[in-house]
PDB file of C-alpha atoms in Angstrom:
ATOM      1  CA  UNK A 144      17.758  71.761-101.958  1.00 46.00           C
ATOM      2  CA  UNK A 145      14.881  72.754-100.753  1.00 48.00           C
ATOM      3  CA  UNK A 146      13.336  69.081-101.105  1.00 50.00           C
ATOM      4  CA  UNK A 147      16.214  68.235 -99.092  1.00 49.00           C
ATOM      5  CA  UNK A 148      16.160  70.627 -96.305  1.00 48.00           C
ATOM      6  CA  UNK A 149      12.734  69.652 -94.957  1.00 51.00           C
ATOM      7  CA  UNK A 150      13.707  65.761 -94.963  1.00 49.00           C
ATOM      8  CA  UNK A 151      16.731  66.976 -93.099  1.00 48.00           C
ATOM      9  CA  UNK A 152      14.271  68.870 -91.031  1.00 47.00           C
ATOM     10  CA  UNK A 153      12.601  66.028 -90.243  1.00 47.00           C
ATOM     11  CA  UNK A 154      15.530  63.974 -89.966  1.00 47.00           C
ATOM     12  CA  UNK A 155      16.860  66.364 -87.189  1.00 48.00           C
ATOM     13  CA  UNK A 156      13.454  66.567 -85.389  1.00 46.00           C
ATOM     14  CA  UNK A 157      13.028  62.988 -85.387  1.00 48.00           C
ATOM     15  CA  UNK A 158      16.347  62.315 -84.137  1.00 47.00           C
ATOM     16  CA  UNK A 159      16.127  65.447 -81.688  1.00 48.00           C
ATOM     17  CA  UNK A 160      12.856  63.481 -80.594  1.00 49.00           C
ATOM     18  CA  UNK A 161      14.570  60.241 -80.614  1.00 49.00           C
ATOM     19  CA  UNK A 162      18.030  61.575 -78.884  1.00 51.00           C
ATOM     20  CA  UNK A 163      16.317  63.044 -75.804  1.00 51.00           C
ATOM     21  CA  UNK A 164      13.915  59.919 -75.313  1.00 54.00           C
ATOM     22  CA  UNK A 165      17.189  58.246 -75.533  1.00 53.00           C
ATOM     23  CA  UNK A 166      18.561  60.471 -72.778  1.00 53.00           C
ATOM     24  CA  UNK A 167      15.948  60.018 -70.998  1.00 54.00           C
ATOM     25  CA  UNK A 168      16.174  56.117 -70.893  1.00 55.00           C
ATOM     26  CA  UNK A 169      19.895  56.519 -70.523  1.00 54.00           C
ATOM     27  CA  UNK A 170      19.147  58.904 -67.287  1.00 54.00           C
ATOM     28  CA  UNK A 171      16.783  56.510 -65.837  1.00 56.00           C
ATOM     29  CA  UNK A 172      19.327  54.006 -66.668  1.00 55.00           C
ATOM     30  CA  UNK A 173      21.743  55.530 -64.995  1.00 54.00           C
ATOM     31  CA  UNK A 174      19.325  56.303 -62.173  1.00 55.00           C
ATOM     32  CA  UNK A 175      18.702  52.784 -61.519  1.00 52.00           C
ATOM     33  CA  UNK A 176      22.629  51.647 -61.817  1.00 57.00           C
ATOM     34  CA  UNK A 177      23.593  55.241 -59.438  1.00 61.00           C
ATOM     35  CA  UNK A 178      20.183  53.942 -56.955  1.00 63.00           C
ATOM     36  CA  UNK A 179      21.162  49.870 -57.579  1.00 73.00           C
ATOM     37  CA  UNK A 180      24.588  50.212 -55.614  1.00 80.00           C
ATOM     38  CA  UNK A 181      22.553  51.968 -53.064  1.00 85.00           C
ATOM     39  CA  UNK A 182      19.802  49.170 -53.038  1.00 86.00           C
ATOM     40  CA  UNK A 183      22.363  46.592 -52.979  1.00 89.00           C
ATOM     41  CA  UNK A 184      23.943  48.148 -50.094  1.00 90.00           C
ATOM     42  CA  UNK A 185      20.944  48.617 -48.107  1.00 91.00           C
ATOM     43  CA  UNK A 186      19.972  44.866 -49.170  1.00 92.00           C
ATOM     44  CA  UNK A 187      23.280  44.137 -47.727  1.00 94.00           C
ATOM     45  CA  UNK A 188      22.811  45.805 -44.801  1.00 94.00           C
ATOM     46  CA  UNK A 189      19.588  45.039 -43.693  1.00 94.00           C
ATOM     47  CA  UNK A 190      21.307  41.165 -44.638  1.00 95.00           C
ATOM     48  CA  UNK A 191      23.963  41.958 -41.904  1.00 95.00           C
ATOM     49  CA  UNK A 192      21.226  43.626 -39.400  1.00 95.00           C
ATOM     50  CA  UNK A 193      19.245  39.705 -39.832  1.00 95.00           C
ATOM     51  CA  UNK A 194      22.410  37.724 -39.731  1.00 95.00           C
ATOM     52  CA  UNK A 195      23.342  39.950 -36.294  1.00 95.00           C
ATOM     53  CA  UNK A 196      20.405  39.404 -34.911  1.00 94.00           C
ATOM     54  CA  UNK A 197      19.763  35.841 -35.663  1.00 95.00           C
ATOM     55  CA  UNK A 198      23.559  35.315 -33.929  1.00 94.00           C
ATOM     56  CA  UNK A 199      22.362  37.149 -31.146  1.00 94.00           C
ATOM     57  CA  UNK A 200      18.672  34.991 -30.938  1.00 94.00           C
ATOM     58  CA  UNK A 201      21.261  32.032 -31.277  1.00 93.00           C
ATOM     59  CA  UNK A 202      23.502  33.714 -28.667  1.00 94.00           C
ATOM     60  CA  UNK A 203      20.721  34.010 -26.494  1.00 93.00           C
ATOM     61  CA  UNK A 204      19.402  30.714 -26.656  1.00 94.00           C
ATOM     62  CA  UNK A 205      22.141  29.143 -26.195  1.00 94.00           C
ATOM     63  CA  UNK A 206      22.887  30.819 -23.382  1.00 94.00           C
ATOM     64  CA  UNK A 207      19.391  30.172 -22.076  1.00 94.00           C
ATOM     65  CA  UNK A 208      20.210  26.562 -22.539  1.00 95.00           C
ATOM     66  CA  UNK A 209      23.020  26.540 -20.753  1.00 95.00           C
ATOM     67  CA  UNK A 210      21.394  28.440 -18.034  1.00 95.00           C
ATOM     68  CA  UNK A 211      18.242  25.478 -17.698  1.00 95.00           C
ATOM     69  CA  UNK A 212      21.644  22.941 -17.925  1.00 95.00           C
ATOM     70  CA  UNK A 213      23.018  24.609 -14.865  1.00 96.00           C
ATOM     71  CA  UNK A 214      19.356  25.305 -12.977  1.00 95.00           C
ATOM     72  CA  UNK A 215      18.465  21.400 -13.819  1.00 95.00           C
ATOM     73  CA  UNK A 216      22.085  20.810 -12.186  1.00 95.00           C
ATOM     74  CA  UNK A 217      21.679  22.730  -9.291  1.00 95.00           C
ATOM     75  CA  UNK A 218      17.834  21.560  -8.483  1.00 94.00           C
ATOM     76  CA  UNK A 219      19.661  17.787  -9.599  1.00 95.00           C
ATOM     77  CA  UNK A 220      22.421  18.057  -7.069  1.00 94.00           C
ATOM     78  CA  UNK A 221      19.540  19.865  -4.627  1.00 95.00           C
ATOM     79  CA  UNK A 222      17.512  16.823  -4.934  1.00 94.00           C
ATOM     80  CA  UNK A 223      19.950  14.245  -4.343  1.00 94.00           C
ATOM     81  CA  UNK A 224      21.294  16.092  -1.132  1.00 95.00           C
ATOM     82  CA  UNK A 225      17.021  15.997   0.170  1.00 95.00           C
ATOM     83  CA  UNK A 226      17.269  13.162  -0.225  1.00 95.00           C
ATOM     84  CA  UNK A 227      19.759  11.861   1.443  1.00 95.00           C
ATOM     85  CA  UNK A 228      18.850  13.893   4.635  1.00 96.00           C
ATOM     86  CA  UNK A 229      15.295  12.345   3.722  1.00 96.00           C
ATOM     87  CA  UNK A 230      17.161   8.962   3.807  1.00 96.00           C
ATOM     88  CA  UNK A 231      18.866  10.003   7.145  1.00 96.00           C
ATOM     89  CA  UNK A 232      15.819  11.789   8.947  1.00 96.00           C
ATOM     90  CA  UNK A 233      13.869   8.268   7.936  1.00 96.00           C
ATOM     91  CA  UNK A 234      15.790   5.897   9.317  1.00 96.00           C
ATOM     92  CA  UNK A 235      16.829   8.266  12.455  1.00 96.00           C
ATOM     93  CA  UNK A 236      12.721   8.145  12.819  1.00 96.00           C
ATOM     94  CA  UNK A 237      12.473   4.336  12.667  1.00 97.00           C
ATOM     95  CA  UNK A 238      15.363   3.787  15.102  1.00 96.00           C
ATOM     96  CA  UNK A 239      13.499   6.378  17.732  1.00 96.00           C
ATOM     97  CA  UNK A 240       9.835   4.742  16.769  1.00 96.00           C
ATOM     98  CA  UNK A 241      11.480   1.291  17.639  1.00 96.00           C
ATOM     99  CA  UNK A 242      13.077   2.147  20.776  1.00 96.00           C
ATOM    100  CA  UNK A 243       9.400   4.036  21.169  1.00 96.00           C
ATOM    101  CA  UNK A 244       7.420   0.825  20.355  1.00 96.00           C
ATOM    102  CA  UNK A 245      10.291  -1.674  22.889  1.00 96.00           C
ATOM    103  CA  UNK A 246       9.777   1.356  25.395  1.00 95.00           C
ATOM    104  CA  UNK A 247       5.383   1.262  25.500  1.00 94.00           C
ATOM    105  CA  UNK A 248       5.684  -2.329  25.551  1.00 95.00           C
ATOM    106  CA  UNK A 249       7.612  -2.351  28.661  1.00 94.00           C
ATOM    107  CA  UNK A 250       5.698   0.443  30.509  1.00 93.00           C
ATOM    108  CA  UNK A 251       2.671  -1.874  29.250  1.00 93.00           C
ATOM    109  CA  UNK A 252       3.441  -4.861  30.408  1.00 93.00           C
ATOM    110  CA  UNK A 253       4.846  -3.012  34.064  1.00 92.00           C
ATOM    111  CA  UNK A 254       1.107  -1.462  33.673  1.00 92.00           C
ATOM    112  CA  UNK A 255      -0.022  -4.730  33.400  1.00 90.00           C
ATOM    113  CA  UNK A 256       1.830  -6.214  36.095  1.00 90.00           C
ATOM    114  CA  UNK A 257       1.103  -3.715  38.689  1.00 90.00           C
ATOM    115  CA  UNK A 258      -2.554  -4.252  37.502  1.00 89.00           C
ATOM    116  CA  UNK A 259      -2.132  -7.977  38.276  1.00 90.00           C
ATOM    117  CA  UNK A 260      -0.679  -7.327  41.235  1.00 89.00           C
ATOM    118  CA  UNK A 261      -3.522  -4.708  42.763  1.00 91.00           C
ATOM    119  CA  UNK A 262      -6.279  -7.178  41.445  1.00 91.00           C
ATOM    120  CA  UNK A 263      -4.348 -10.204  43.623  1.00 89.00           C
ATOM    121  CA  UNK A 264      -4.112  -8.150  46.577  1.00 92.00           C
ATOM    122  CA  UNK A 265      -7.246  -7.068  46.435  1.00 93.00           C
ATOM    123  CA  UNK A 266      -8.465 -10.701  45.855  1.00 91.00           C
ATOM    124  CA  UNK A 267      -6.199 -11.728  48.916  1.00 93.00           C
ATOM    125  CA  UNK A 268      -7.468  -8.960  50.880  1.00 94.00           C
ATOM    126  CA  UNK A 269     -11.592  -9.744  49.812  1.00 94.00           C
ATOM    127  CA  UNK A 270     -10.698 -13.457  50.402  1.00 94.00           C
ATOM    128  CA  UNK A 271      -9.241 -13.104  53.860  1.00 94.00           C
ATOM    129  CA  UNK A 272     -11.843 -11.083  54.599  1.00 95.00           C
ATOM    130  CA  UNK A 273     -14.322 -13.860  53.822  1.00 93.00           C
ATOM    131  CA  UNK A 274     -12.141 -16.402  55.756  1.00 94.00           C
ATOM    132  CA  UNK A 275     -11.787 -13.879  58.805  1.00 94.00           C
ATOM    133  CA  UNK A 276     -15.785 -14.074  58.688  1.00 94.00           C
ATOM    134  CA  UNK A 277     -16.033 -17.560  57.869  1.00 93.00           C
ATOM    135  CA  UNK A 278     -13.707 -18.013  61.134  1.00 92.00           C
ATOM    136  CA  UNK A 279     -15.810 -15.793  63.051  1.00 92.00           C
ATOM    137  CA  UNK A 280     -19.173 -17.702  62.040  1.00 91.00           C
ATOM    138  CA  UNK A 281     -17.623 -21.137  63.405  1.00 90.00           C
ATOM    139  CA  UNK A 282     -16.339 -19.724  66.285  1.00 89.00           C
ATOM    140  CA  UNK A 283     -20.145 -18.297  67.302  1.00 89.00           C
ATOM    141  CA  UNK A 284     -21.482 -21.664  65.677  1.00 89.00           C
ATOM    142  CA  UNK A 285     -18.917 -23.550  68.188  1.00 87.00           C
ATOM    143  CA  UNK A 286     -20.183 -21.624  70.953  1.00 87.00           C
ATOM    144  CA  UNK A 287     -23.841 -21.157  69.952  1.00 85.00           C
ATOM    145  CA  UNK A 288     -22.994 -25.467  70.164  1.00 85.00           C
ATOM    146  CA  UNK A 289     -21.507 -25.137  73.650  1.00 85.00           C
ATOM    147  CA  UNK A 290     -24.206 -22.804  74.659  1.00 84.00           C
ATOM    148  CA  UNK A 291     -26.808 -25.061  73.595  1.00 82.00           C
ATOM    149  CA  UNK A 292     -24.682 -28.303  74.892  1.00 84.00           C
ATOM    150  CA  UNK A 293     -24.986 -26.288  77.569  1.00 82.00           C
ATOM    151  CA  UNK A 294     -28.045 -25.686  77.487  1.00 80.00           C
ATOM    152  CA  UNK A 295     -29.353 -28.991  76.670  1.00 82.00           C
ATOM    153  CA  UNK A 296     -27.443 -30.187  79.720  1.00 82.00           C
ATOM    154  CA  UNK A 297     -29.228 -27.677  81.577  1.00 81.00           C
ATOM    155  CA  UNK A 298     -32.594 -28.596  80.446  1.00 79.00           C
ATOM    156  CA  UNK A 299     -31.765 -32.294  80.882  1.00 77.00           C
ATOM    157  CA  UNK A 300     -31.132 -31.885  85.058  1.00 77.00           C
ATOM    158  CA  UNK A 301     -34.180 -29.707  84.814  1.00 75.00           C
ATOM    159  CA  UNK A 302     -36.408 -32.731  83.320  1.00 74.00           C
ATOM    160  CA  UNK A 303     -34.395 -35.664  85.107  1.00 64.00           C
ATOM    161  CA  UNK A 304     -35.761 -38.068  82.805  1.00 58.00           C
ATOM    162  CA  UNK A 305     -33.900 -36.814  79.417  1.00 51.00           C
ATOM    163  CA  UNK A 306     -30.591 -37.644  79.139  1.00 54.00           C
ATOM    164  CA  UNK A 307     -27.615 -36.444  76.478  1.00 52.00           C
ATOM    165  CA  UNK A 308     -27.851 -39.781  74.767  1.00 56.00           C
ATOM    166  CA  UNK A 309     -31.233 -38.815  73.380  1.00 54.00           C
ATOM    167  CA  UNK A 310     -29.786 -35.908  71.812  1.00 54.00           C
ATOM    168  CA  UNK A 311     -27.191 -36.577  68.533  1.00 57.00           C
ATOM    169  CA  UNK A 312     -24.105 -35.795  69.557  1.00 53.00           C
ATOM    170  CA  UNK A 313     -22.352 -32.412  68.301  1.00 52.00           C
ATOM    171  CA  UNK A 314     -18.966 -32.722  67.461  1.00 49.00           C
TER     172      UNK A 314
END
């Protein structure tokens, strides 16, 4: 018995070794399935918290989107409305710059006429000028011929011996 006692001795302290190892293992065991639940949850979790926010990135960029699609609209329909008062303004400018252009022409060529007009009146008044003086020049030439007709004549019954036929006639 006694031979027996210490192998049960050992027996019992070998498994009282092995049994709380055992526990040990089967408390960190159960440790890691009580925590794994946990984990899994908080995996879960922290899945949802992405997922949420991605579909609220998404959210936002689509909305984003669709706010460009209405700005690119509005500056679109913007655009097209300059420029049709562009295309309206333009062609209100080219009637006014026409009716401008017919307009100086006119005023030109009435410039131009009344130019005309003072340089022939002025060439009327400078050439009857010159034939008032050209009158007035044969007039004294007709009488500076009389006066020396008469003169000659004069001279002639001074010197009885000249006579008008040996002067040239004046006419």
């Amino acid at each position: 018995m006694s031979t027996s006692k210490p192998t049960n001795k050992r027996r019992g302290r070998v498994s009282e070794i092995v049994k709380p190892e055992k526990k040990k293992n089967d408390r960190e065991d159960d440790d890691v399935d009580s925590d794994l639940p946990c984990e899994v949850k908080d995996i879960i979790a922290a899945l949802q918290q992405i997922r949420e926010k991605a579909q609220k990135d998404g959210q936002r960029k689509c909305e984003e989107r669709i706010g460009r699609q209405n700005l690119l609209k509005t500056l679109s329909k913007s655009s097209k409305e300059f420029e049709s008062s562009l295309k309206n303004e333009s062609v209100k400018y080219q009637i006014a710059y026409e009716k401008f252009s017919k307009e100086k022409a006119a005023h030109l060529q009435t410039i131009k006429g009344k130019k005309e007009k003072t340089t022939l009146a002025e060439l009327e008044k400078v050439c009857a000028d010159k034939i008032a003086a050209a009158a007035d020049s044969l007039k004294r030439k007709k009488q500076d011929d009389k006066s020396f007709s008469l003169l000659r004549k004069s001279l002639g019954s001074f010197l009885d011996n000249a006579s008008d036929d040996d002067f040239m006639p004046d006419e």
